[in-house]
XYZ file of C-alpha atoms in Angstrom:
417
model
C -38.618 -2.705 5.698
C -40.379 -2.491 8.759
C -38.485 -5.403 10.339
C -35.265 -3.730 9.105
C -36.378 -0.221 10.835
C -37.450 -1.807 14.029
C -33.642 -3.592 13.965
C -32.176 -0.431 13.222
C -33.946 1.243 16.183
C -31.755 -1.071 18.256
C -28.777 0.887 17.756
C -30.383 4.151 17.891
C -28.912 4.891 21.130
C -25.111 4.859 19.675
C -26.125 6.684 16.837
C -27.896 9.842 18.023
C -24.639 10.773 19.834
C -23.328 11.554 16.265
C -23.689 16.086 16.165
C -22.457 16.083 12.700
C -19.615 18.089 13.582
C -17.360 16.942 10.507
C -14.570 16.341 13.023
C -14.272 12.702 11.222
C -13.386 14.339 8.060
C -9.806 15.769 9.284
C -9.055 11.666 10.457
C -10.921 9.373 7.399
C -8.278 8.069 5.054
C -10.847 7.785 2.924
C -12.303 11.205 2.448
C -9.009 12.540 2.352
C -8.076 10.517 -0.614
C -11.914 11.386 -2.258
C -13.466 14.396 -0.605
C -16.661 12.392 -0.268
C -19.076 12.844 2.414
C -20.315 9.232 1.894
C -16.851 8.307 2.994
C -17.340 9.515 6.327
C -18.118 8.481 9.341
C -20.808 11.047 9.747
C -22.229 10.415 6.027
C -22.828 6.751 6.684
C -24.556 7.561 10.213
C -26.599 9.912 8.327
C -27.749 7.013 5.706
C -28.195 4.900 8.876
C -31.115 7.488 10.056
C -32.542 8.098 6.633
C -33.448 4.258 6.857
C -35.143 4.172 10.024
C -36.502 7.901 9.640
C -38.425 5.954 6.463
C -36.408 8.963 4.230
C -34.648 6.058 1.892
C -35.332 2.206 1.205
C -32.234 1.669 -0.893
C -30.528 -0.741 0.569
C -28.573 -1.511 -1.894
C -27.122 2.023 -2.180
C -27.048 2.461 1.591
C -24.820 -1.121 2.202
C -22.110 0.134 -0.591
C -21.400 3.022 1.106
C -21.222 1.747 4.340
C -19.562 -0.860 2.933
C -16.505 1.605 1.775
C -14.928 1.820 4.615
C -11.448 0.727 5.814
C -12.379 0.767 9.541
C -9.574 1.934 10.832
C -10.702 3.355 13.350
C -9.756 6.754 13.808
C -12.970 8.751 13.435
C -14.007 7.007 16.728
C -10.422 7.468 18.311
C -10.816 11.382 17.519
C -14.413 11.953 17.866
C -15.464 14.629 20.647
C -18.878 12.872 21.369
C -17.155 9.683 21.804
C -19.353 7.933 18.910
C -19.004 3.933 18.307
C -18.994 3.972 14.762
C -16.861 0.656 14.462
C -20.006 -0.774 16.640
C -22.085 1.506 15.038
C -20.770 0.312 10.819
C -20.534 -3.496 11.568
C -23.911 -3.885 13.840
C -25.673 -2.052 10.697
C -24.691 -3.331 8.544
C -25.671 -6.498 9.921
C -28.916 -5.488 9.848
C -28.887 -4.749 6.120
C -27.349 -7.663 5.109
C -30.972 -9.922 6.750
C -32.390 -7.594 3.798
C -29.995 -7.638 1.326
C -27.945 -10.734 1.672
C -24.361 -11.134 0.357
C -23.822 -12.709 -2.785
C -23.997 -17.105 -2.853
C -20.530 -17.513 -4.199
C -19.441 -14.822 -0.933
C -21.605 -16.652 1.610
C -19.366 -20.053 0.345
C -16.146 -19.066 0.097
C -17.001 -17.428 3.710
C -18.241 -20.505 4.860
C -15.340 -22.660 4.135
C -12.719 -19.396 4.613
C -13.752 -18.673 7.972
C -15.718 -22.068 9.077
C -13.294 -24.775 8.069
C -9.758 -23.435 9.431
C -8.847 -27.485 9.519
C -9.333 -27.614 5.666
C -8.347 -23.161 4.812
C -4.757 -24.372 7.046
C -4.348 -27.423 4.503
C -3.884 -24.765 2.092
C -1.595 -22.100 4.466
C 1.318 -23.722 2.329
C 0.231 -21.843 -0.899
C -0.334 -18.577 0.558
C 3.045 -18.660 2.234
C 4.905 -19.341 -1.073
C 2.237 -17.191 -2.979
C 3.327 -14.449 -0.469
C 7.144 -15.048 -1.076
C 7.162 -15.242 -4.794
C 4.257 -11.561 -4.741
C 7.121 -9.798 -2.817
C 9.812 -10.571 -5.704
C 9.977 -9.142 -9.356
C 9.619 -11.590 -11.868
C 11.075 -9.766 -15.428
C 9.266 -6.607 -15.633
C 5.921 -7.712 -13.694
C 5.395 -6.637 -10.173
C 3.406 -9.415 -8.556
C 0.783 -8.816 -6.126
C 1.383 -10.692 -2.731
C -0.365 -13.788 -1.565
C -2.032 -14.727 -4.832
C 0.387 -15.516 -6.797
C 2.426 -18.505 -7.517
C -0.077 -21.219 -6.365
C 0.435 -22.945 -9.654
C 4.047 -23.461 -9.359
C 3.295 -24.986 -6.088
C 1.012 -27.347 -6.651
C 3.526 -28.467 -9.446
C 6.169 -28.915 -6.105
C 3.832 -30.402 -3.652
C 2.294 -29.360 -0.978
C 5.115 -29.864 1.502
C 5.633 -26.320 3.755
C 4.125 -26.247 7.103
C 0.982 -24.049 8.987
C 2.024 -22.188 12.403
C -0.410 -24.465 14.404
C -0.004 -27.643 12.163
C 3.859 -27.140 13.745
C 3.424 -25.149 17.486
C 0.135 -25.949 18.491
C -0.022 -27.075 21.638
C 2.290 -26.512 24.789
C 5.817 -25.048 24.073
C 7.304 -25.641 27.670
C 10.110 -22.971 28.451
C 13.342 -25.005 30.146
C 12.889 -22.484 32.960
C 9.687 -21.817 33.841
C 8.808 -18.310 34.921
C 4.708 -18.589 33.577
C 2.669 -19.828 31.259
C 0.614 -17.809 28.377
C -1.731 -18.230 25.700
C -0.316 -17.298 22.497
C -3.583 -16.572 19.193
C -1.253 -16.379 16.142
C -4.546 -15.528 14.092
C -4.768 -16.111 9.991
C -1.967 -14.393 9.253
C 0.401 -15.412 11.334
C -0.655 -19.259 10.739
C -0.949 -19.105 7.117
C 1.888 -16.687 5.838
C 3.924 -15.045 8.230
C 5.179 -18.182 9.705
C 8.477 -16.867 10.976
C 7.153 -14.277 13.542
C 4.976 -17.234 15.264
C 7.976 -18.852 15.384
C 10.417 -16.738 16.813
C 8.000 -15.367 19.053
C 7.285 -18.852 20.524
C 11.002 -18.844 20.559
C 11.693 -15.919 22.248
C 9.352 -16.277 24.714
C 10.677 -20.116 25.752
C 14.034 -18.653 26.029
C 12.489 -16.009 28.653
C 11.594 -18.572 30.722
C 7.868 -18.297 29.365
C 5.891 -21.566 28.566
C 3.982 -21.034 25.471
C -0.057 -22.529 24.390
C -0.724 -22.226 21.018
C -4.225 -23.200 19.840
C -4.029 -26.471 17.678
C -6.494 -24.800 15.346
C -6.222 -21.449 14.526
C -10.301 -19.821 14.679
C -9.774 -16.616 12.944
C -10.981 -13.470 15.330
C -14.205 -12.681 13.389
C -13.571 -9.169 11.993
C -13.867 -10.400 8.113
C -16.969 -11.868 8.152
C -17.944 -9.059 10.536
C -16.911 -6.897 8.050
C -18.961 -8.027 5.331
C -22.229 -8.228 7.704
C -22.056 -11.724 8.795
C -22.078 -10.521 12.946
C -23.388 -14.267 13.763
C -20.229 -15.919 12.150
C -18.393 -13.491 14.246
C -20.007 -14.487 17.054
C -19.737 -18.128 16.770
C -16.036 -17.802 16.171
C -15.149 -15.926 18.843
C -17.155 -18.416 20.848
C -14.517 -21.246 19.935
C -11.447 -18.885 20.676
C -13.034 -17.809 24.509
C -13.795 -21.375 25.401
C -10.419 -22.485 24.481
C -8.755 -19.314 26.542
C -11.003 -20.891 29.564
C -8.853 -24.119 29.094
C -5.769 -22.665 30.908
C -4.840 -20.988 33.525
C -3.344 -17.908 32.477
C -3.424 -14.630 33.271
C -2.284 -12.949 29.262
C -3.627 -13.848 25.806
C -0.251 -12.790 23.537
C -1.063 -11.510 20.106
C 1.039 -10.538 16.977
C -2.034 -8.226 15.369
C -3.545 -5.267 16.640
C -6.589 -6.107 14.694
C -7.107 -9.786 16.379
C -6.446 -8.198 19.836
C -9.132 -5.325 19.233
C -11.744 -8.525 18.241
C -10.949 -10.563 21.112
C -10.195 -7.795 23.482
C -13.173 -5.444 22.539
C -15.707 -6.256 19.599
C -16.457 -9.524 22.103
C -18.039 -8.063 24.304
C -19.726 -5.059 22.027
C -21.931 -8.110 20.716
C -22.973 -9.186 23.782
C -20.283 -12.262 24.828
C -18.347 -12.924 28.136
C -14.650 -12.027 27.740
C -12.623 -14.592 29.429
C -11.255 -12.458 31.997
C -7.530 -12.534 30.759
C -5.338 -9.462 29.677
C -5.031 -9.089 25.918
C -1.885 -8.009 24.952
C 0.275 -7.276 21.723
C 3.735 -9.133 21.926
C 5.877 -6.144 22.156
C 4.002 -4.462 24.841
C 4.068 -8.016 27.226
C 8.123 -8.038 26.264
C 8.077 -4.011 27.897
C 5.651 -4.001 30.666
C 5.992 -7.724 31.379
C 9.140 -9.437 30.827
C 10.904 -5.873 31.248
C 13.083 -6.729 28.072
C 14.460 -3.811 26.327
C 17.064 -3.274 23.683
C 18.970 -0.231 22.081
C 20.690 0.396 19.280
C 20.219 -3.197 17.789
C 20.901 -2.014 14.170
C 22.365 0.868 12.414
C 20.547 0.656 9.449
C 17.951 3.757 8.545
C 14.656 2.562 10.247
C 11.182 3.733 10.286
C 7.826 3.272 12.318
C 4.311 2.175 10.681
C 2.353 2.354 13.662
C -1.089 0.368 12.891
C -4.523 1.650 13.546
C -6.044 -0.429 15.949
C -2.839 -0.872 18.298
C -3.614 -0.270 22.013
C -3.645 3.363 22.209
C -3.273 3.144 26.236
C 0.821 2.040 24.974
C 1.166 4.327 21.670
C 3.495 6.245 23.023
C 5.608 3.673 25.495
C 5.418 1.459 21.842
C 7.129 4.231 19.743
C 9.973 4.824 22.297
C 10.455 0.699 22.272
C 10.675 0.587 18.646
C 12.767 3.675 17.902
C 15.504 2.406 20.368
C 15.872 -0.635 18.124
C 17.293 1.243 15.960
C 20.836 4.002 16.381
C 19.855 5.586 12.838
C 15.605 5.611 13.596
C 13.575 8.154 11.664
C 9.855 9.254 12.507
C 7.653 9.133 8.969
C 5.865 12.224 8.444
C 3.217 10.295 6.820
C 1.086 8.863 9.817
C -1.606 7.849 8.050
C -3.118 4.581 7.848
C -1.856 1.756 4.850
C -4.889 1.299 3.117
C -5.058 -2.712 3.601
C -8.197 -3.283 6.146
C -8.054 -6.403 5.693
C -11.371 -7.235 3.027
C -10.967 -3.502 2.443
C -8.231 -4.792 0.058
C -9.466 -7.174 -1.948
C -12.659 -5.689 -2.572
C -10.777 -1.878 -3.607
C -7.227 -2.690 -4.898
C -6.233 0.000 -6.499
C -7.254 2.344 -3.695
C -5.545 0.192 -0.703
C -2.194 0.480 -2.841
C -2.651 3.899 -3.207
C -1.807 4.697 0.528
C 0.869 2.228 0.648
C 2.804 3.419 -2.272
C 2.215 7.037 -0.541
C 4.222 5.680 2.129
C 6.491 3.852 -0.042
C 7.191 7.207 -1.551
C 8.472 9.123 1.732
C 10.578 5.559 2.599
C 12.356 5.576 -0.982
C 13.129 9.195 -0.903
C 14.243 8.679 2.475
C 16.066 5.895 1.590
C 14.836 3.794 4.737
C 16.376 0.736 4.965
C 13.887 -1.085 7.676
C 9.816 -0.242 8.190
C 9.371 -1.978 11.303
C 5.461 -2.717 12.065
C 3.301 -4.956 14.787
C 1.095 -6.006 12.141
C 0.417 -8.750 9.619
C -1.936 -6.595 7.349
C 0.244 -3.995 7.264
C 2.981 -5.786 6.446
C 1.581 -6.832 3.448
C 0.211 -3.480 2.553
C 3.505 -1.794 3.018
C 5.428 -4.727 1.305
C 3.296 -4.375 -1.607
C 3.799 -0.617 -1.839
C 7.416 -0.428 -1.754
C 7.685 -3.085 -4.638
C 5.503 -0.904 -6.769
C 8.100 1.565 -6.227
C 11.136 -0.933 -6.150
C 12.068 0.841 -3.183
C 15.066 -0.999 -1.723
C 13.534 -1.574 1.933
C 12.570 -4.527 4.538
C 9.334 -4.862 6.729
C 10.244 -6.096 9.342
C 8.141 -6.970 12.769
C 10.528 -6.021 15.575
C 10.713 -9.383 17.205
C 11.911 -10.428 14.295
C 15.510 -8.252 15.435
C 14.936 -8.520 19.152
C 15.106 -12.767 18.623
C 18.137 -12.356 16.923
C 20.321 -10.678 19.788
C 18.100 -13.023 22.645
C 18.013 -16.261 20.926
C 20.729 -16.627 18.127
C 23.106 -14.948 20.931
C 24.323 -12.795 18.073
C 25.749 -9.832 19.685
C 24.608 -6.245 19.083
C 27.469 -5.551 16.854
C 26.993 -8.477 14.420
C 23.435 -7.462 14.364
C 24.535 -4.408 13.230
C 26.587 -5.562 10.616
C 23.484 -7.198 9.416
């Protein structure tokens, strides 16, 4: 205990700026769902102080609570004292985990998870198809993505390919313009194949030349997430010295959550940040490449904007997205989906519970397209509206823009479509 107090002490200085002023209540998903003070961002700071103010030794106790948290985000985006409780949740608990360490069969499956993405990318083929089959009905059972259907494909073969088994390396554009780096992440390499793909696509017809790493070394945040800091560290190490490789001035990603990890959390642990600008695909296509398209479908659309998107282009990203679309719709549920990534597999039932509260307002709606920049909410979403059997796509908007730049189908047969 004293070890853990003196640790604690360390990050003293981010949590003293906390003045209890409840303003994180009106923002935590969480607390609005259970009216619990634990939930909050100001209820785990206070457990943080208890420990090193020798008030409570449960550890135990104090990592659950901490641990219940979707880390989304928005207490720190909306907090008048400008507190780092992102920093603040994963450096402590860090510290509590050197005390109270996760459990063997965790620290394994971690291991080969998050260390081996050679051997975890051998396996991408059976969360793709798990994926597939999880967003179908099957009789009367709803099936929950990703997990699902690995059976049936070992019974096939293992045949279907990994994002960076297929694009990894240099995808030279015919007419050069510039060169990027583009991080599909774990995602993107294991299920959502398709947006790699037409992003690499759509980027080589733009005259961009596209680097995609060989191996895919996730971004860190789920072991950081369940207090393994060092494994975040390490991995992040692998993804900066490959950025150093090239001679670019943008790292391209496809999830807000990988570009906040790369971007930010880096550096909040003490790394160098190759000094490159980290940017989500959509914004590059705005600000960048200055490509912009209206009215490319008819069909009822909607917005999931995701929590840890680059706030510094909310706005310029909603305009973008909402011009896709002549029949666009705002969602008066702006909440977050629930998924936060281990968030979800460790409490279910209480992810799904946001996304089928957005699944509601999209059925009775009766959108026809939830557009979203984000793998994990994607799934979230997805896995919402099937509980609902809401008749609805989620879509990311590449996925439209490629069709008009790249297919050459014209706005009007996109339409029809």
């Amino acid at each position: 205990m004293k070890k853990l107090v003196e640790d604690l002490r360390q990050i003293e200085e981010l949590i003293i700026r906390c003045m209890k002023c409840g303003t994180c209540q009106a923002h935590c998903p969480l607390y609005q769902k259970d009216f619990f003070e634990g939930a909050v961002a100001r209820g785990k700071i206070s457990l943080l102080e208890s420990i090193y103010d020798g008030k409570i030794d449960d550890i135990e106790n104090t990592l659950k609570y901490i641990d219940y948290c979707i880390l989304c985000g928005r207490c720190e985006t909306n907090c008048p004292s400008g507190v780092k409780t992102v920093e603040i949740f994963l450096k402590g608990k860090a510290i509590l985990r050197e005390i109270k360490d996760l459990p063997v069969y965790q620290k394994i499956l971690l291991k080969i998870l998050l260390g081996k993405p050679e051997l975890l990318s051998r396996f991408a083929p059976l969360f793709h198809m798990g994926f597939k089959l999880g967003t179908k009905k099957v009789k009367d059972d709803i099936y929950k993505p990703i997990f699902k259907g690995i059976g049936e494909r070992f019974t096939k073969g293992i045949k279907k390919r990994f994002f960076t088994g297929e694009y990894g390396g240099e995808n030279r554009a015919e007419n050069e313009k510039m060169k990027v780096i583009f991080y599909p992440g774990c995602a993107i390499n294991m299920i959502y194949f398709e947006w790699g793909e037409k992003i690499v696509k759509l980027l080589n017809k733009l005259g961009v030349t596209v680097i995609v790493p060989e191996v895919n070394y996730c971004c860190g945040i789920p072991a950081a997430t369940m207090g393994k800091q060092d494994m975040m560290k390490e991995l992040l190490e692998k993804n900066y010295e490959y950025f150093e490789k090239y001679n670019t001035d943008y790292v391209i990603t496809a999830c807000p959550t990988c570009n906040h990890s790369l971007a930010d959390l880096g550096e909040s642990i003490g790394l160098k940040v190759p000094d490159k600008k980290f940017m989500d695909i959509l914004i590059f296509l705005d600000k960048v490449l200055d490509i912009r398209l209206s009215d490319i479908t008819d069909k009822k659309a909607s917005l999931h904007i995701p929590c840890h998107y680059d706030k510094d282009f909310l706005d310029d990203m909603r305009v973008y997205v909402s011009n896709i679309s002549s029949n666009f719709v705002v969602l008066e549920n702006q909440n977050c989906c629930g998924f936060g990534g281990t968030f979800n597999l460790k409490n279910y039932n209480k992810s799904l519970a946001f996304s089928v509260d957005k699944a509601k307002e999209v059925k009775n709606r009766d959108i026809e397209i939830m557009f979203t920049p984000c793998p994990g909410c994607a799934i979230n979403l997805m896995d919402g509206l099937i509980h609902l059997d809401a008749n609805c796509k989620v879509l990311h908007p590449v996925e439209v823009i490629y069709r008009v730049v790249v297919e050459d189908v014209s706005e009007d047969q996109a339409k029809k479509n």
